[in-house]
Structure formats: C-alpha cells, structure tokens
C-alpha cells in the first residue's frame, strides 16, 4: 500500500513537472516581423537589435525574427495580417496607415517639418506619442517611429518647379494624401506596390517615383531613373506596430520589455540611418545618378501649391491641434552646432558666476549686519564688493533670460496680431535686443578704457572692473538674441 502511494505521488509529481515545463515552453514566443526592405536596411537592423534587447529582458524566452524583402506579402497585405493577428509585427511607412488611422496622415503632410531636428523633437516627444496612441483603436499597438529622411522625386529629368511636374506619371503609395500631394505639385499620381516600381520605371508605366535616398539606392531605382531632385516634400516616418490581438495576450512584463526595446532601438537606428544616407548618396552617384540639390529646387513655389492640403486633411479639431502643436514646436539649435555649443558654454559660465555672486552677496550681507549691529565694527569693504555682486547678478541674469526667451516683450499686445504681425514683432524684439547689447558694449568699453588707471576706493581694483561686467553681459545678450533670431527665420512652418 505504501509502495503504491509512493508511486502515485511520484507520478503526480512527474506530471506536474511535465505540465510546468509544457506551460513554460508554450509561453515562449518568436515574434514575426514583416518588412519590405532587405536584411541590411536600417529598419530591419533596428528591429533585430530590438529583438536582442527583448531576448535579454526575458532571459531568452521571447525573440524576434524579421522577414524582409516582402517575404510575408506586400506592405498592405502584412498590415492586414497584423491587424487580424496572423503576424506579430510589421514595420511599414506611415503613409500606408493613412486610410486606417486618420492621425497617421499628420506626419505625412507636405512641408510640415522644417528639418530633421524638428522632426525628432516632435515625433519622439509627447506629440508623436499622441499619434502613436491613436493606432490602438484600429487594432494596432504602435511602438515607435523611425525617421526615413526627406522624400524627393526621382525621374529621367530634373525637377526644379511645379511646372516640371506637368504630365509626369509618378508612382505613389496607395494613399489619398499622397495622391493629392502629387496632384498639387503638378504631377500625375499612379498608385503602385513598392515591389513593382523598378519594373514600372523601366517599362515606362510610370515616369518617376518619390522616396528617400536610401530606398532609391537600395532598390537600384537609380538605374532606371537617374536624376534625384531634392524636393524634400515630405518626411513621412516609418512606424513599427504590434498586433493588438496578440499584444493583449502578453503579460505586463512582456509588454514593458517590448516597449522599452523599441524605444532603445531608436538611437541605434538613427546612427544606422545617418550612415546609410551618406553611403546611399555615394553609391547612387557612382552609379551615374545625378543629385539635384535642394538649393536648386523652388521650395517656395511647391509650398504655395500645398496650402489647400493642410485645410483638407485637418479633418477634426484634435488633428488641427496636433498640427498646430507641431508647427509651434520651437526651433532646435542642434542644426547649428557651433553657435549652440558657444551659447551653451557661455550660459553655463554665466549661471555659475551669477550663482557664486549670489552666494557671496548673501554671506557678505550677513557678515556686515552681524559686525555692524552685534560687534559695532562694520567692515568698510562689504558695501563696494556687494555692489559689484549686485551688478553681476542683474546683468548676467538678464542675459540668461534672453536665451530663455523671458525678456520683456509686450506679449499681450503681440498675441493680438495676425500671424505675419506676430512674426514681425518677434523679429523686431530680437533686433532691439541686439541693438541694445551693441550700445551697452560700446558705451561700457569706452568707459573701461577711460577709467582703467583709476582705482575703486578701499578695494584698490581698477575702476574698469565696474564696466567689464556689462561688457561680458552685452556680448552674451547679442549672441543669445542672434540665436533666437536665426530660430525665427528657420521656422518657415507652412
């Protein structure tokens, strides 16, 4: 009896262990990811990097397998498969979701982003997250955006103005926005799957296409459309989405690991993409492609032609708010690294000096009060040093507020002006600040020279010290105002 009980217990234990093992094995998953590009394309490499991060976070339980070169179907087909849960993830161009997720239209609006720094600041911030969140209602969990450079026109002829687009059949993605965009630019839009573009260009089914430079080079489209004109009409991002049906079956820990891995893949991707753009340009030009630089394209004429599209696609107050938030995003000085580095260093030094002066002033005043009222022996050096500290705090603080945009500016009046009036008022403010700084610099420099031989009573320092402080502050004000002024001119928002 004891023996049969022991056997029964052993059998139950073995069955429990086998069940636990089977359960653990069932939970392990390999996420299948679809992509139209090849294995060495930055998006594929970034998703593979993401897979390695997921594997580390889940102790090897979960992994990712990328199926590139449209192995699982066309971009549209794989999006549909992800939506119904047949595939875990897909990396697709944002325009491919335009008919499904209305908010996905916004980043594709022509000439929305001023430059790549503006794009990054918006799409990897709260505004971009708001757009990603909109995918959930349509059966997708949007994990992140990947930048894809600026889309431009390539054909057998150069494109400089909208007039050059007349009668040109241009392949576009199956998106109403893309169709309307090419129409507005003067061309004839022809929707076509990405995998068919090379043949279409070669046989004359289409005369041109539009894409970023790495896609142009990787697909060897430069062999059949040798002239790449940098119209830079859109910065439509790539988007990585997960099937919501499958996502809802994951544990919170798995979901968190996937989200973190996706976010961590972005800096890795940006490095790959930047290098890829440079290499693609070199390869295409070696293959007899001609690059028409943006400076030779009449951007203003194209922008003017695009204006009606903004109104047409701002279909809801929420979408209009998102567009306005993107337009209002402040100019990033990262596109001018030298001036930014100079001003960053200058601002840091002024902040430290002002803080030191404030601390010194606090100690001096306390010391002076104690010596005067407790010991009846007021030191004579406290007042002249305190005066210098006050001047430094006031002048350096004023300069720092210019960089922050916190100077006096009649905001209540300016806000009542139309858009053009606001811009003119802001430009005038910055010019006035620069003029003020120049006047201060010249006047104080002259006084410093005149009083250099004189000495401050008690301290024995040159009188010129009193004027060195505003001289330094005036230089800072001029540089900081110049930074703001350049930022205003860079914001050709629409």
GROMACS .gro file of C-alpha atoms in nm:
model
  494
    1UNK     CA    1   0.000   0.000   0.000
    2UNK     CA    2   0.277   0.237   0.093
    3UNK     CA    3   0.460   0.145  -0.224
    4UNK     CA    4   0.156   0.220  -0.445
    5UNK     CA    5   0.103   0.551  -0.263
    6UNK     CA    6   0.465   0.646  -0.326
    7UNK     CA    7   0.433   0.550  -0.692
    8UNK     CA    8   0.115   0.757  -0.719
    9UNK     CA    9   0.284   1.058  -0.558
   10UNK     CA   10   0.586   1.022  -0.785
   11UNK     CA   11   0.358   1.001  -1.088
   12UNK     CA   12   0.170   1.312  -0.981
   13UNK     CA   13   0.497   1.499  -0.920
   14UNK     CA   14   0.629   1.394  -1.263
   15UNK     CA   15   0.303   1.501  -1.427
   16UNK     CA   16   0.316   1.837  -1.251
   17UNK     CA   17   0.676   1.895  -1.361
   18UNK     CA   18   0.589   1.793  -1.717
   19UNK     CA   19   0.290   2.027  -1.713
   20UNK     CA   20   0.501   2.315  -1.582
   21UNK     CA   21   0.764   2.251  -1.848
   22UNK     CA   22   0.499   2.238  -2.120
   23UNK     CA   23   0.342   2.558  -1.989
   24UNK     CA   24   0.679   2.735  -1.988
   25UNK     CA   25   0.752   2.613  -2.338
   26UNK     CA   26   0.411   2.731  -2.458
   27UNK     CA   27   0.475   3.078  -2.323
   28UNK     CA   28   0.798   3.119  -2.517
   29UNK     CA   29   0.735   3.304  -2.840
   30UNK     CA   30   0.910   3.421  -3.152
   31UNK     CA   31   0.760   3.744  -3.280
   32UNK     CA   32   0.742   3.751  -3.658
   33UNK     CA   33   0.808   4.093  -3.811
   34UNK     CA   34   0.732   4.182  -4.173
   35UNK     CA   35   0.928   4.438  -4.375
   36UNK     CA   36   0.952   4.522  -4.745
   37UNK     CA   37   1.323   4.606  -4.724
   38UNK     CA   38   1.627   4.379  -4.724
   39UNK     CA   39   1.820   4.243  -4.428
   40UNK     CA   40   2.081   4.520  -4.422
   41UNK     CA   41   1.832   4.807  -4.437
   42UNK     CA   42   1.838   5.021  -4.118
   43UNK     CA   43   1.478   4.939  -4.020
   44UNK     CA   44   1.546   4.566  -4.033
   45UNK     CA   45   1.869   4.603  -3.840
   46UNK     CA   46   1.698   4.819  -3.576
   47UNK     CA   47   1.421   4.561  -3.529
   48UNK     CA   48   1.682   4.285  -3.497
   49UNK     CA   49   1.857   4.498  -3.234
   50UNK     CA   50   1.521   4.534  -3.060
   51UNK     CA   51   1.486   4.154  -3.070
   52UNK     CA   52   1.819   4.108  -2.893
   53UNK     CA   53   1.710   4.352  -2.623
   54UNK     CA   54   1.383   4.162  -2.577
   55UNK     CA   55   1.573   3.834  -2.553
   56UNK     CA   56   1.796   3.980  -2.280
   57UNK     CA   57   1.499   4.122  -2.089
   58UNK     CA   58   1.307   3.791  -2.098
   59UNK     CA   59   1.607   3.564  -2.032
   60UNK     CA   60   1.588   3.423  -2.383
   61UNK     CA   61   1.220   3.329  -2.362
   62UNK     CA   62   1.100   3.578  -2.625
   63UNK     CA   63   1.272   3.658  -2.953
   64UNK     CA   64   1.214   3.834  -3.285
   65UNK     CA   65   1.250   3.710  -3.642
   66UNK     CA   66   1.244   3.963  -3.926
   67UNK     CA   67   1.106   3.862  -4.266
   68UNK     CA   68   1.239   4.119  -4.512
   69UNK     CA   69   1.208   4.166  -4.888
   70UNK     CA   70   0.827   4.135  -4.867
   71UNK     CA   71   0.863   3.765  -4.777
   72UNK     CA   72   0.529   3.767  -4.592
   73UNK     CA   73   0.349   3.978  -4.851
   74UNK     CA   74   0.317   4.335  -4.969
   75UNK     CA   75   0.311   4.622  -4.723
   76UNK     CA   76  -0.069   4.643  -4.738
   77UNK     CA   77  -0.110   4.265  -4.701
   78UNK     CA   78   0.116   4.244  -4.397
   79UNK     CA   79  -0.061   4.536  -4.229
   80UNK     CA   80  -0.390   4.349  -4.271
   81UNK     CA   81  -0.231   4.030  -4.133
   82UNK     CA   82  -0.102   4.213  -3.826
   83UNK     CA   83  -0.444   4.365  -3.770
   84UNK     CA   84  -0.612   4.022  -3.754
   85UNK     CA   85  -0.328   3.868  -3.551
   86UNK     CA   86  -0.175   3.647  -3.821
   87UNK     CA   87   0.161   3.826  -3.786
   88UNK     CA   88   0.300   3.981  -3.469
   89UNK     CA   89   0.457   4.299  -3.606
   90UNK     CA   90   0.513   4.499  -3.921
   91UNK     CA   91   0.743   4.787  -3.998
   92UNK     CA   92   0.569   4.999  -4.260
   93UNK     CA   93   0.577   5.350  -4.396
   94UNK     CA   94   0.340   5.580  -4.211
   95UNK     CA   95   0.153   5.663  -4.531
   96UNK     CA   96   0.039   5.301  -4.555
   97UNK     CA   97  -0.182   5.361  -4.249
   98UNK     CA   98  -0.340   5.684  -4.376
   99UNK     CA   99  -0.668   5.516  -4.473
  100UNK     CA  100  -0.687   5.325  -4.143
  101UNK     CA  101  -0.563   5.569  -3.876
  102UNK     CA  102  -0.658   5.930  -3.961
  103UNK     CA  103  -0.394   6.073  -3.726
  104UNK     CA  104  -0.120   5.893  -3.921
  105UNK     CA  105  -0.180   6.143  -4.203
  106UNK     CA  106  -0.038   6.428  -3.996
  107UNK     CA  107   0.338   6.348  -4.018
  108UNK     CA  108   0.295   6.294  -4.393
  109UNK     CA  109   0.161   6.643  -4.457
  110UNK     CA  110   0.386   6.815  -4.713
  111UNK     CA  111   0.648   7.054  -4.577
  112UNK     CA  112   0.525   7.008  -4.219
  113UNK     CA  113   0.872   6.965  -4.068
  114UNK     CA  114   1.135   7.234  -4.103
  115UNK     CA  115   1.428   6.994  -4.080
  116UNK     CA  116   1.527   6.659  -3.930
  117UNK     CA  117   1.590   6.812  -3.585
  118UNK     CA  118   1.235   6.949  -3.583
  119UNK     CA  119   1.107   6.603  -3.682
  120UNK     CA  120   1.295   6.431  -3.398
  121UNK     CA  121   1.186   6.681  -3.137
  122UNK     CA  122   0.821   6.633  -3.236
  123UNK     CA  123   0.794   6.264  -3.321
  124UNK     CA  124   0.997   6.135  -3.024
  125UNK     CA  125   0.811   6.361  -2.781
  126UNK     CA  126   0.455   6.397  -2.644
  127UNK     CA  127   0.308   6.498  -2.982
  128UNK     CA  128   0.447   6.188  -3.150
  129UNK     CA  129   0.318   5.970  -2.866
  130UNK     CA  130  -0.031   6.113  -2.914
  131UNK     CA  131  -0.022   5.998  -3.277
  132UNK     CA  132   0.108   5.653  -3.177
  133UNK     CA  133  -0.172   5.616  -2.921
  134UNK     CA  134  -0.433   5.667  -3.195
  135UNK     CA  135  -0.337   5.333  -3.357
  136UNK     CA  136  -0.481   5.129  -3.067
  137UNK     CA  137  -0.843   5.195  -3.167
  138UNK     CA  138  -0.772   5.040  -3.507
  139UNK     CA  139  -0.621   4.712  -3.388
  140UNK     CA  140  -0.253   4.810  -3.360
  141UNK     CA  141  -0.012   4.892  -3.080
  142UNK     CA  142   0.223   5.147  -3.236
  143UNK     CA  143   0.560   5.113  -3.063
  144UNK     CA  144   0.777   5.381  -3.220
  145UNK     CA  145   0.851   5.593  -3.522
  146UNK     CA  146   1.169   5.563  -3.726
  147UNK     CA  147   1.272   5.864  -3.930
  148UNK     CA  148   1.306   5.800  -4.301
  149UNK     CA  149   1.465   6.118  -4.424
  150UNK     CA  150   1.304   6.351  -4.672
  151UNK     CA  151   1.112   6.209  -4.967
  152UNK     CA  152   1.209   6.354  -5.304
  153UNK     CA  153   1.122   6.300  -5.671
  154UNK     CA  154   1.340   6.088  -5.899
  155UNK     CA  155   1.289   6.059  -6.273
  156UNK     CA  156   1.468   6.079  -6.605
  157UNK     CA  157   1.461   6.459  -6.588
  158UNK     CA  158   1.532   6.720  -6.321
  159UNK     CA  159   1.252   6.874  -6.117
  160UNK     CA  160   1.302   7.239  -6.020
  161UNK     CA  161   0.949   7.384  -6.014
  162UNK     CA  162   0.588   7.261  -6.022
  163UNK     CA  163   0.592   7.329  -6.397
  164UNK     CA  164   0.849   7.048  -6.438
  165UNK     CA  165   0.597   6.803  -6.290
  166UNK     CA  166   0.331   6.860  -6.554
  167UNK     CA  167   0.231   6.537  -6.726
  168UNK     CA  168   0.482   6.329  -6.526
  169UNK     CA  169   0.333   5.996  -6.407
  170UNK     CA  170   0.467   5.948  -6.056
  171UNK     CA  171   0.437   5.630  -5.852
  172UNK     CA  172   0.284   5.691  -5.511
  173UNK     CA  173   0.175   5.474  -5.222
  174UNK     CA  174  -0.198   5.388  -5.218
  175UNK     CA  175  -0.284   5.689  -5.000
  176UNK     CA  176  -0.531   5.969  -5.071
  177UNK     CA  177  -0.288   6.220  -4.922
  178UNK     CA  178  -0.001   6.107  -5.144
  179UNK     CA  179  -0.227   6.120  -5.449
  180UNK     CA  180  -0.348   6.471  -5.362
  181UNK     CA  181   0.007   6.582  -5.283
  182UNK     CA  182   0.145   6.483  -5.623
  183UNK     CA  183  -0.156   6.638  -5.795
  184UNK     CA  184  -0.093   6.964  -5.609
  185UNK     CA  185   0.273   6.952  -5.711
  186UNK     CA  186   0.162   6.930  -6.074
  187UNK     CA  187   0.223   6.560  -6.145
  188UNK     CA  188   0.001   6.265  -6.231
  189UNK     CA  189  -0.011   6.022  -5.933
  190UNK     CA  190  -0.005   5.649  -6.007
  191UNK     CA  191  -0.057   5.418  -5.704
  192UNK     CA  192   0.163   5.109  -5.725
  193UNK     CA  193   0.311   4.848  -5.484
  194UNK     CA  194   0.669   4.925  -5.386
  195UNK     CA  195   0.795   4.592  -5.525
  196UNK     CA  196   0.672   4.685  -5.876
  197UNK     CA  197   0.833   5.029  -5.902
  198UNK     CA  198   1.159   4.922  -6.070
  199UNK     CA  199   0.972   4.743  -6.349
  200UNK     CA  200   0.726   5.029  -6.377
  201UNK     CA  201   1.008   5.280  -6.425
  202UNK     CA  202   1.191   5.056  -6.668
  203UNK     CA  203   0.888   4.987  -6.888
  204UNK     CA  204   0.752   5.341  -6.876
  205UNK     CA  205   0.440   5.250  -6.682
  206UNK     CA  206   0.547   5.540  -6.459
  207UNK     CA  207   0.788   5.824  -6.537
  208UNK     CA  208   0.903   5.889  -6.183
  209UNK     CA  209   0.873   5.790  -5.819
  210UNK     CA  210   0.936   5.956  -5.485
  211UNK     CA  211   1.123   5.824  -5.185
  212UNK     CA  212   1.422   5.883  -4.961
  213UNK     CA  213   1.776   5.838  -5.090
  214UNK     CA  214   1.848   5.501  -4.920
  215UNK     CA  215   1.536   5.344  -5.075
  216UNK     CA  216   1.631   5.495  -5.412
  217UNK     CA  217   1.976   5.337  -5.388
  218UNK     CA  218   1.887   5.001  -5.227
  219UNK     CA  219   1.627   4.918  -5.492
  220UNK     CA  220   1.864   5.031  -5.769
  221UNK     CA  221   1.598   5.268  -5.896
  222UNK     CA  222   1.887   5.497  -5.994
  223UNK     CA  223   1.949   5.256  -6.282
  224UNK     CA  224   1.615   5.346  -6.443
  225UNK     CA  225   1.558   5.699  -6.306
  226UNK     CA  226   1.895   5.868  -6.296
  227UNK     CA  227   1.802   6.215  -6.167
  228UNK     CA  228   1.714   6.257  -5.799
  229UNK     CA  229   1.573   6.606  -5.733
  230UNK     CA  230   1.571   6.706  -5.365
  231UNK     CA  231   1.217   6.841  -5.347
  232UNK     CA  232   1.211   6.719  -4.985
  233UNK     CA  233   0.833   6.747  -4.990
  234UNK     CA  234   0.763   6.511  -4.700
  235UNK     CA  235   0.931   6.347  -4.402
  236UNK     CA  236   0.685   6.061  -4.370
  237UNK     CA  237   0.812   5.839  -4.086
  238UNK     CA  238   0.831   5.463  -4.069
  239UNK     CA  239   0.620   5.313  -3.792
  240UNK     CA  240   0.664   4.984  -3.605
  241UNK     CA  241   0.332   4.833  -3.496
  242UNK     CA  242   0.234   4.525  -3.297
  243UNK     CA  243  -0.090   4.330  -3.342
  244UNK     CA  244  -0.329   4.437  -3.065
  245UNK     CA  245  -0.491   4.093  -3.070
  246UNK     CA  246  -0.158   3.931  -2.986
  247UNK     CA  247  -0.049   4.215  -2.758
  248UNK     CA  248  -0.348   4.161  -2.531
  249UNK     CA  249  -0.232   3.802  -2.469
  250UNK     CA  250   0.109   3.913  -2.340
  251UNK     CA  251   0.196   3.962  -1.976
  252UNK     CA  252   0.256   4.319  -1.850
  253UNK     CA  253   0.624   4.227  -1.812
  254UNK     CA  254   0.646   4.118  -2.176
  255UNK     CA  255   0.468   4.432  -2.293
  256UNK     CA  256   0.704   4.651  -2.091
  257UNK     CA  257   1.009   4.468  -2.230
  258UNK     CA  258   0.888   4.516  -2.588
  259UNK     CA  259   0.811   4.885  -2.539
  260UNK     CA  260   1.150   4.952  -2.380
  261UNK     CA  261   1.334   4.758  -2.651
  262UNK     CA  262   1.152   4.955  -2.921
  263UNK     CA  263   1.247   5.285  -2.757
  264UNK     CA  264   1.608   5.171  -2.714
  265UNK     CA  265   1.627   5.080  -3.082
  266UNK     CA  266   1.569   5.442  -3.193
  267UNK     CA  267   1.917   5.587  -3.113
  268UNK     CA  268   2.072   5.277  -3.270
  269UNK     CA  269   1.855   5.327  -3.577
  270UNK     CA  270   1.941   5.698  -3.610
  271UNK     CA  271   2.313   5.614  -3.629
  272UNK     CA  272   2.246   5.349  -3.891
  273UNK     CA  273   2.018   5.576  -4.089
  274UNK     CA  274   2.261   5.870  -4.095
  275UNK     CA  275   2.541   5.645  -4.218
  276UNK     CA  276   2.304   5.481  -4.465
  277UNK     CA  277   2.202   5.813  -4.620
  278UNK     CA  278   2.566   5.908  -4.675
  279UNK     CA  279   2.657   5.569  -4.820
  280UNK     CA  280   2.346   5.559  -5.041
  281UNK     CA  281   2.422   5.901  -5.187
  282UNK     CA  282   2.778   5.793  -5.267
  283UNK     CA  283   2.665   5.463  -5.425
  284UNK     CA  284   2.392   5.625  -5.634
  285UNK     CA  285   2.623   5.895  -5.768
  286UNK     CA  286   2.885   5.633  -5.855
  287UNK     CA  287   2.607   5.455  -6.046
  288UNK     CA  288   2.567   5.765  -6.266
  289UNK     CA  289   2.281   5.916  -6.067
  290UNK     CA  290   2.264   6.296  -6.059
  291UNK     CA  291   2.155   6.467  -5.739
  292UNK     CA  292   1.976   6.800  -5.789
  293UNK     CA  293   2.036   6.977  -5.455
  294UNK     CA  294   1.752   7.138  -5.261
  295UNK     CA  295   1.907   7.480  -5.328
  296UNK     CA  296   1.815   7.435  -5.695
  297UNK     CA  297   1.452   7.348  -5.621
  298UNK     CA  298   1.194   7.627  -5.587
  299UNK     CA  299   1.067   7.522  -5.246
  300UNK     CA  300   0.853   7.833  -5.205
  301UNK     CA  301   0.658   7.752  -5.523
  302UNK     CA  302   0.591   7.396  -5.406
  303UNK     CA  303   0.493   7.512  -5.056
  304UNK     CA  304   0.243   7.757  -5.203
  305UNK     CA  305   0.088   7.476  -5.407
  306UNK     CA  306   0.049   7.264  -5.093
  307UNK     CA  307  -0.153   7.510  -4.883
  308UNK     CA  308  -0.502   7.372  -4.964
  309UNK     CA  309  -0.398   7.024  -4.845
  310UNK     CA  310  -0.341   7.144  -4.490
  311UNK     CA  311  -0.702   7.254  -4.455
  312UNK     CA  312  -0.838   6.945  -4.631
  313UNK     CA  313  -0.660   6.696  -4.402
  314UNK     CA  314  -0.708   6.876  -4.072
  315UNK     CA  315  -1.038   6.690  -4.051
  316UNK     CA  316  -1.103   6.717  -3.676
  317UNK     CA  317  -1.028   6.974  -3.405
  318UNK     CA  318  -0.796   6.715  -3.245
  319UNK     CA  319  -0.594   6.675  -3.565
  320UNK     CA  320  -0.577   7.051  -3.611
  321UNK     CA  321  -0.446   7.081  -3.254
  322UNK     CA  322  -0.173   6.825  -3.328
  323UNK     CA  323  -0.070   7.010  -3.644
  324UNK     CA  324  -0.061   7.340  -3.456
  325UNK     CA  325   0.150   7.179  -3.183
  326UNK     CA  326   0.399   7.057  -3.444
  327UNK     CA  327   0.416   7.397  -3.611
  328UNK     CA  328   0.459   7.568  -3.273
  329UNK     CA  329   0.743   7.339  -3.164
  330UNK     CA  330   1.039   7.565  -3.110
  331UNK     CA  331   1.331   7.566  -3.346
  332UNK     CA  332   1.617   7.344  -3.235
  333UNK     CA  333   1.964   7.496  -3.242
  334UNK     CA  334   2.110   7.150  -3.297
  335UNK     CA  335   2.114   7.224  -3.670
  336UNK     CA  336   2.375   7.494  -3.592
  337UNK     CA  337   2.607   7.308  -3.357
  338UNK     CA  338   2.884   7.571  -3.337
  339UNK     CA  339   2.662   7.857  -3.222
  340UNK     CA  340   2.472   7.622  -2.993
  341UNK     CA  341   2.794   7.496  -2.831
  342UNK     CA  342   2.922   7.851  -2.782
  343UNK     CA  343   2.596   7.967  -2.627
  344UNK     CA  344   2.564   7.654  -2.412
  345UNK     CA  345   2.912   7.713  -2.269
  346UNK     CA  346   2.852   8.086  -2.225
  347UNK     CA  347   2.521   8.026  -2.048
  348UNK     CA  348   2.679   7.770  -1.816
  349UNK     CA  349   2.962   8.008  -1.719
  350UNK     CA  350   2.720   8.296  -1.658
  351UNK     CA  351   2.495   8.073  -1.448
  352UNK     CA  352   2.785   7.956  -1.232
  353UNK     CA  353   2.925   8.308  -1.189
  354UNK     CA  354   2.582   8.452  -1.105
  355UNK     CA  355   2.524   8.174  -0.851
  356UNK     CA  356   2.866   8.236  -0.695
  357UNK     CA  357   2.796   8.609  -0.678
  358UNK     CA  358   2.460   8.547  -0.512
  359UNK     CA  359   2.619   8.318  -0.253
  360UNK     CA  360   2.897   8.571  -0.191
  361UNK     CA  361   2.644   8.854  -0.158
  362UNK     CA  362   2.439   8.655   0.094
  363UNK     CA  363   2.743   8.580   0.310
  364UNK     CA  364   2.874   8.937   0.285
  365UNK     CA  365   2.545   9.098   0.382
  366UNK     CA  366   2.503   8.861   0.677
  367UNK     CA  367   2.863   8.927   0.786
  368UNK     CA  368   2.817   9.303   0.752
  369UNK     CA  369   2.495   9.306   0.955
  370UNK     CA  370   2.645   9.094   1.233
  371UNK     CA  371   2.963   9.305   1.252
  372UNK     CA  372   2.767   9.631   1.250
  373UNK     CA  373   2.488   9.551   1.495
  374UNK     CA  374   2.647   9.287   1.718
  375UNK     CA  375   3.010   9.398   1.737
  376UNK     CA  376   2.960   9.763   1.636
  377UNK     CA  377   3.253   9.728   1.394
  378UNK     CA  378   3.119   9.750   1.036
  379UNK     CA  379   3.381   9.643   0.777
  380UNK     CA  380   3.425   9.902   0.501
  381UNK     CA  381   3.486   9.651   0.219
  382UNK     CA  382   3.140   9.490   0.236
  383UNK     CA  383   2.949   9.764   0.051
  384UNK     CA  384   3.173   9.801  -0.260
  385UNK     CA  385   3.202   9.422  -0.305
  386UNK     CA  386   2.826   9.379  -0.256
  387UNK     CA  387   2.765   9.646  -0.521
  388UNK     CA  388   2.978   9.456  -0.774
  389UNK     CA  389   2.793   9.133  -0.690
  390UNK     CA  390   2.453   9.300  -0.745
  391UNK     CA  391   2.562   9.436  -1.084
  392UNK     CA  392   2.691   9.092  -1.192
  393UNK     CA  393   2.373   8.913  -1.079
  394UNK     CA  394   2.149   9.165  -1.255
  395UNK     CA  395   2.342   9.180  -1.584
  396UNK     CA  396   2.419   8.808  -1.615
  397UNK     CA  397   2.065   8.719  -1.509
  398UNK     CA  398   1.925   8.950  -1.778
  399UNK     CA  399   2.143   8.784  -2.042
  400UNK     CA  400   2.030   8.436  -1.936
  401UNK     CA  401   1.665   8.539  -1.958
  402UNK     CA  402   1.724   8.648  -2.317
  403UNK     CA  403   1.834   8.295  -2.402
  404UNK     CA  404   1.528   8.153  -2.229
  405UNK     CA  405   1.302   8.399  -2.414
  406UNK     CA  406   1.193   8.553  -2.086
  407UNK     CA  407   1.276   8.917  -2.160
  408UNK     CA  408   1.018   9.199  -2.175
  409UNK     CA  409   0.823   9.164  -2.499
  410UNK     CA  410   0.470   9.315  -2.482
  411UNK     CA  411   0.325   8.966  -2.517
  412UNK     CA  412  -0.037   9.069  -2.454
  413UNK     CA  413  -0.017   9.308  -2.750
  414UNK     CA  414   0.177   9.075  -2.980
  415UNK     CA  415  -0.070   8.788  -2.928
  416UNK     CA  416  -0.349   9.003  -3.075
  417UNK     CA  417  -0.160   9.047  -3.402
  418UNK     CA  418  -0.213   8.828  -3.711
  419UNK     CA  419   0.049   8.560  -3.788
  420UNK     CA  420   0.257   8.793  -4.005
  421UNK     CA  421   0.240   9.068  -3.745
  422UNK     CA  422   0.349   8.832  -3.468
  423UNK     CA  423   0.649   8.720  -3.668
  424UNK     CA  424   0.746   9.080  -3.747
  425UNK     CA  425   0.708   9.177  -3.379
  426UNK     CA  426   0.928   8.889  -3.263
  427UNK     CA  427   1.194   8.977  -3.520
  428UNK     CA  428   1.183   9.342  -3.409
  429UNK     CA  429   1.223   9.236  -3.045
  430UNK     CA  430   1.538   9.039  -3.124
  431UNK     CA  431   1.683   9.321  -3.333
  432UNK     CA  432   1.616   9.566  -3.050
  433UNK     CA  433   1.795   9.336  -2.806
  434UNK     CA  434   2.097   9.312  -3.034
  435UNK     CA  435   2.099   9.692  -3.080
  436UNK     CA  436   2.072   9.737  -2.701
  437UNK     CA  437   2.365   9.500  -2.650
  438UNK     CA  438   2.577   9.688  -2.904
  439UNK     CA  439   2.507  10.024  -2.734
  440UNK     CA  440   2.593   9.881  -2.391
  441UNK     CA  441   2.912   9.723  -2.525
  442UNK     CA  442   3.037  10.042  -2.695
  443UNK     CA  443   2.950  10.269  -2.403
  444UNK     CA  444   3.098  10.044  -2.134
  445UNK     CA  445   3.408   9.965  -2.339
  446UNK     CA  446   3.473  10.339  -2.377
  447UNK     CA  447   3.425  10.394  -2.002
  448UNK     CA  448   3.651  10.099  -1.917
  449UNK     CA  449   3.931  10.250  -2.126
  450UNK     CA  450   3.880  10.595  -1.971
  451UNK     CA  451   3.883  10.473  -1.609
  452UNK     CA  452   4.140  10.196  -1.639
  453UNK     CA  453   4.403  10.395  -1.446
  454UNK     CA  454   4.163  10.480  -1.162
  455UNK     CA  455   4.108  10.263  -0.857
  456UNK     CA  456   3.798  10.165  -0.663
  457UNK     CA  457   3.831  10.312  -0.312
  458UNK     CA  458   3.900  10.058  -0.037
  459UNK     CA  459   3.922   9.761  -0.276
  460UNK     CA  460   4.204   9.902  -0.487
  461UNK     CA  461   4.072   9.732  -0.802
  462UNK     CA  462   4.068   9.915  -1.137
  463UNK     CA  463   3.750  10.122  -1.189
  464UNK     CA  464   3.721   9.943  -1.523
  465UNK     CA  465   3.601   9.632  -1.336
  466UNK     CA  466   3.263   9.803  -1.292
  467UNK     CA  467   3.229   9.811  -1.674
  468UNK     CA  468   3.375   9.471  -1.756
  469UNK     CA  469   3.064   9.306  -1.613
  470UNK     CA  470   2.814   9.476  -1.852
  471UNK     CA  471   3.060   9.428  -2.140
  472UNK     CA  472   3.052   9.050  -2.088
  473UNK     CA  473   2.674   9.057  -2.040
  474UNK     CA  474   2.621   9.259  -2.360
  475UNK     CA  475   2.817   9.004  -2.565
  476UNK     CA  476   2.601   8.727  -2.418
  477UNK     CA  477   2.279   8.918  -2.490
  478UNK     CA  478   2.383   8.972  -2.852
  479UNK     CA  479   2.472   8.604  -2.905
  480UNK     CA  480   2.158   8.475  -2.734
  481UNK     CA  481   1.934   8.716  -2.927
  482UNK     CA  482   2.106   8.614  -3.251
  483UNK     CA  483   2.032   8.250  -3.170
  484UNK     CA  484   1.665   8.335  -3.124
  485UNK     CA  485   1.657   8.545  -3.440
  486UNK     CA  486   1.801   8.265  -3.653
  487UNK     CA  487   1.546   8.031  -3.499
  488UNK     CA  488   1.264   8.258  -3.611
  489UNK     CA  489   1.384   8.264  -3.970
  490UNK     CA  490   1.421   7.884  -3.964
  491UNK     CA  491   1.054   7.842  -3.876
  492UNK     CA  492   0.906   7.852  -4.224
  493UNK     CA  493   0.627   7.646  -4.073
  494UNK     CA  494   0.392   7.633  -4.367
   0.00000   0.00000   0.00000
